[in-house]
Each structure stands twice: as structure tokens, then as C-alpha cells.
C-alpha atoms as an extended CHARMM CRD file, in Angstrom:
* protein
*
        87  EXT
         1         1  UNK       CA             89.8670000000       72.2800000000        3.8570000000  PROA      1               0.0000000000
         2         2  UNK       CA             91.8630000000       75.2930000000        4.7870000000  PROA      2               0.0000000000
         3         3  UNK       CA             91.7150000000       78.4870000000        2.4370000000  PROA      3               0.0000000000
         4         4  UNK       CA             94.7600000000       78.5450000000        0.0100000000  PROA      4               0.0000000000
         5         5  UNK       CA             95.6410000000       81.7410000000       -2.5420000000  PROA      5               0.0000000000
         6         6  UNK       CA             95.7810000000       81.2080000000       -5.6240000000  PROA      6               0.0000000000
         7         7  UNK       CA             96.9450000000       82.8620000000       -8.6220000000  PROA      7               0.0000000000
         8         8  UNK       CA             93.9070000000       84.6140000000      -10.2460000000  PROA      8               0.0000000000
         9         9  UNK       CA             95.2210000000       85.0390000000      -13.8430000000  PROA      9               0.0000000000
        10        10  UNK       CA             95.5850000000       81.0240000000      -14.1630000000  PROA      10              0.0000000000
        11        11  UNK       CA             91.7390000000       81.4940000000      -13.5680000000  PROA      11              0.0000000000
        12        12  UNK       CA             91.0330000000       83.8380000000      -16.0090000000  PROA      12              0.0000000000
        13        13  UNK       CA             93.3230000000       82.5360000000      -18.6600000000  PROA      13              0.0000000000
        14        14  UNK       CA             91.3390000000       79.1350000000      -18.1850000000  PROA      14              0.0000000000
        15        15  UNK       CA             87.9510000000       80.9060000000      -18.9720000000  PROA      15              0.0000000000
        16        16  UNK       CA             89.0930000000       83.2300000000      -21.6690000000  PROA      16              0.0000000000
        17        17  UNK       CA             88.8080000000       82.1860000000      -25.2490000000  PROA      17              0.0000000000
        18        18  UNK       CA             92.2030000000       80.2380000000      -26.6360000000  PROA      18              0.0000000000
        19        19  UNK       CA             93.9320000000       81.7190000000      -22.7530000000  PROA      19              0.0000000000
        20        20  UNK       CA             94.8270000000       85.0020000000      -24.7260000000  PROA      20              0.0000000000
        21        21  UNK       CA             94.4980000000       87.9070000000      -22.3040000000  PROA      21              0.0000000000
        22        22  UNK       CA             96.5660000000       91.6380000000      -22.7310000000  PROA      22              0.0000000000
        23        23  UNK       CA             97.2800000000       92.5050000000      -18.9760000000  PROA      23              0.0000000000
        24        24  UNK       CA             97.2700000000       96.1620000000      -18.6840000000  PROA      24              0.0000000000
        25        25  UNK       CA             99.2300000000       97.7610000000      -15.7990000000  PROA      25              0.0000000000
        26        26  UNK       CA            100.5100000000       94.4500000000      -14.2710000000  PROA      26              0.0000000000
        27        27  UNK       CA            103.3920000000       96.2560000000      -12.5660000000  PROA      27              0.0000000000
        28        28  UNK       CA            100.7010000000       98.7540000000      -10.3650000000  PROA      28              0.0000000000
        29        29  UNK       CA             98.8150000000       97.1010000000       -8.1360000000  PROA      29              0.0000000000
        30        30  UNK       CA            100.0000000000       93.7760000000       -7.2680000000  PROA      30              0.0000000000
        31        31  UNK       CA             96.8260000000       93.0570000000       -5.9180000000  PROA      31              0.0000000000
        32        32  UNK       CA             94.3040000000       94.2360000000       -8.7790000000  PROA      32              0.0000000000
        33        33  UNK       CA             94.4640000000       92.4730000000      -11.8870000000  PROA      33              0.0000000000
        34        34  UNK       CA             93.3230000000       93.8890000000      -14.6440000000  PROA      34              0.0000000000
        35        35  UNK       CA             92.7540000000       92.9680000000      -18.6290000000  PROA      35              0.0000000000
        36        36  UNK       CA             91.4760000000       92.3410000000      -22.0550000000  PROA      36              0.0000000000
        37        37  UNK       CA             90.1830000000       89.2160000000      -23.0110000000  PROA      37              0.0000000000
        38        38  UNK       CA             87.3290000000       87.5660000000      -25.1530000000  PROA      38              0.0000000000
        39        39  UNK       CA             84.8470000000       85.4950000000      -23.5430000000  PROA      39              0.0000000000
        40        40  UNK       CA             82.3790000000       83.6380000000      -26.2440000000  PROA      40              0.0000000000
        41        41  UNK       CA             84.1510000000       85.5270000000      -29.0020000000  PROA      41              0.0000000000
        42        42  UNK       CA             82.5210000000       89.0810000000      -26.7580000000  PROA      42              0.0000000000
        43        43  UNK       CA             85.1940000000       91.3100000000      -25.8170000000  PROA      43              0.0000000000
        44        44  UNK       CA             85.6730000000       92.1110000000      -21.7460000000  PROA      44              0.0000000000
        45        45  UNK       CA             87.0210000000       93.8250000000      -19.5220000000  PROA      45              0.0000000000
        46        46  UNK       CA             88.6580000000       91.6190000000      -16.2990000000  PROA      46              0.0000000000
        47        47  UNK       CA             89.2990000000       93.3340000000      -13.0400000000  PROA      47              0.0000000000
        48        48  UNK       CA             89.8050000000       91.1440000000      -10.3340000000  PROA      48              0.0000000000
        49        49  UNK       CA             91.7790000000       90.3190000000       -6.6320000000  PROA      49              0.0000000000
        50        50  UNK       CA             94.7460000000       88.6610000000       -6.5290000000  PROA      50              0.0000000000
        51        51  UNK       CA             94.9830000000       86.6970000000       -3.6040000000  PROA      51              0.0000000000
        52        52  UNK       CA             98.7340000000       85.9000000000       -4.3720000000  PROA      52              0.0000000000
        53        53  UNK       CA             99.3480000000       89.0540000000       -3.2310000000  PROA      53              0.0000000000
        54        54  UNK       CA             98.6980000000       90.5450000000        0.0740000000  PROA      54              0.0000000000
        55        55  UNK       CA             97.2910000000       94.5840000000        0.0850000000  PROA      55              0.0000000000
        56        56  UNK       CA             99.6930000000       95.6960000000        3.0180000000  PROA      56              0.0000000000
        57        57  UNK       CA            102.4980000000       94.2710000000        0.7470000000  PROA      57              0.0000000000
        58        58  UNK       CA            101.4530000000       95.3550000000       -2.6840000000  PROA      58              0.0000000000
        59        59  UNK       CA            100.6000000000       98.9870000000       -1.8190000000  PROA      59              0.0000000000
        60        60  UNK       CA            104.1940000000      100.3880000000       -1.2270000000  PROA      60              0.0000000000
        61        61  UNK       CA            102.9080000000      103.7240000000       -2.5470000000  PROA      61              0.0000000000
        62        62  UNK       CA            100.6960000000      104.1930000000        0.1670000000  PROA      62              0.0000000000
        63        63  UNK       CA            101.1230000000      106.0820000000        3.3720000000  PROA      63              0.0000000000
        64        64  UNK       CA            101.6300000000      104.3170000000        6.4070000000  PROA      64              0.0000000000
        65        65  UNK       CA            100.9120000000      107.6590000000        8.9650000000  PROA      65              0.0000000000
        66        66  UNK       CA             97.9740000000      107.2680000000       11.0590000000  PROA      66              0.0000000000
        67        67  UNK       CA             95.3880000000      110.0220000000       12.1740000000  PROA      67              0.0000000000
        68        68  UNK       CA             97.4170000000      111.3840000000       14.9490000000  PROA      68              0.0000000000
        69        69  UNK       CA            100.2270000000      112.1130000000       12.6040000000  PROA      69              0.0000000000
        70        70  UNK       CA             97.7950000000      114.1650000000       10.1730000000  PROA      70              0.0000000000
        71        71  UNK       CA             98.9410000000      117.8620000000        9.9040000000  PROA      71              0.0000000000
        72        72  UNK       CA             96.7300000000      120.3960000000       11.1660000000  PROA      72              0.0000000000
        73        73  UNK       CA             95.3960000000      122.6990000000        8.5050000000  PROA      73              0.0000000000
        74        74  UNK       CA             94.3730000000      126.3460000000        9.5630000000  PROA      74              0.0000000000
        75        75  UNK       CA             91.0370000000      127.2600000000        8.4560000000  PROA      75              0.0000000000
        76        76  UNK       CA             90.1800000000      131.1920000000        7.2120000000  PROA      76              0.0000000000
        77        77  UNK       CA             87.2550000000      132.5830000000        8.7360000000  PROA      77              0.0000000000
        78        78  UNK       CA             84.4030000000      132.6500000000        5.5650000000  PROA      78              0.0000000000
        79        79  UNK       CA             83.9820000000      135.9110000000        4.1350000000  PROA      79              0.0000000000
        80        80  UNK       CA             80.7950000000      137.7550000000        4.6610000000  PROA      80              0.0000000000
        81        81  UNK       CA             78.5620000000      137.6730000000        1.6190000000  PROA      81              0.0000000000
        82        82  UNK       CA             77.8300000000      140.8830000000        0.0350000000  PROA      82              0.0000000000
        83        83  UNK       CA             75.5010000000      141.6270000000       -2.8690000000  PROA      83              0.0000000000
        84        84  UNK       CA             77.1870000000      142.9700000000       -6.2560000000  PROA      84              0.0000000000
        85        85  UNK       CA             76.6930000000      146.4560000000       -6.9540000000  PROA      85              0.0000000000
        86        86  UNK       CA             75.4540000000      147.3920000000      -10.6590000000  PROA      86              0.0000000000
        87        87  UNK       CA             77.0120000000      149.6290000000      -12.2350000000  PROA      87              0.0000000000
């Protein structure tokens, strides 16, 4: 059978106790979901991969420059190391 995405938080609101989850940041990372839940009445954290989403798409934040476009920093030679005077 071919590999299909599917919508993680269906997943995790079928294992979660009554489906009740609190989301927190859904509008981030499209591709990261993360939550609040109770498993066996135990609270938990959820962080998981959404593979509804794909990263290039999600991540409109990040840069898209490559190495070559990197600026070039100028380094200062490192200072000589001199031994503090008491006074």
C-alpha cells in the first residue's frame, strides 16, 4: 500500500482520555503539533509531526538563502593577553 498523510491530531484525540486536548501554538508550526492532554487520567505533554503538512511549506519564516549568499563577517585580530597589574 502506498504511504498516505494523515492528520496527526485525529490520532491523538483518539488516544487521549474523552478526545479533550488544549492545542497550544497551533498557528506556529504547521508541521509540529503540540498539546495538553490526559492519557489514563496522567497528564502529558504531546509533541508530534504532522504529516498533513509539508516542512518546506509550513516554515514561511525561514530563510531560503543558501551558503553562497551568507555575508562575510570581518574578524578582529585577538588581543594579546596581558596580566593585571595590582595596585
Amino acid at each position: 500500500a502506498p504511504r498516505r498523510a494523515y492528520d496527526v491530531r485525529k490520532v491523538v484525540h483518539a488516544i487521549v482520555d474523552d478526545g479533550d486536548v488544549f492545542w497550544m501554538k497551533p498557528e506556529w508550526a504547521k508541521n509540529l503539533v503540540t498539546g495538553l492532554a490526559r492519557v489514563g487520567g496522567q497528564p502529558v505533554g504531546i509533541v508530534a509531526n504532522q504529516p498533513m503538512v509539508r516542512f518546506e511549506l509550513a516554515d514561511v519564516s525561514v530563510p531560503t538563502r543558501g551558503p553562497q549568499d551568507k555575508p562575510r563577517v570581518k574578524t578582529e585580530p585577538a588581543r594579546k593577553w596581558t596580566k593585571r597589574r595590582k595596585y
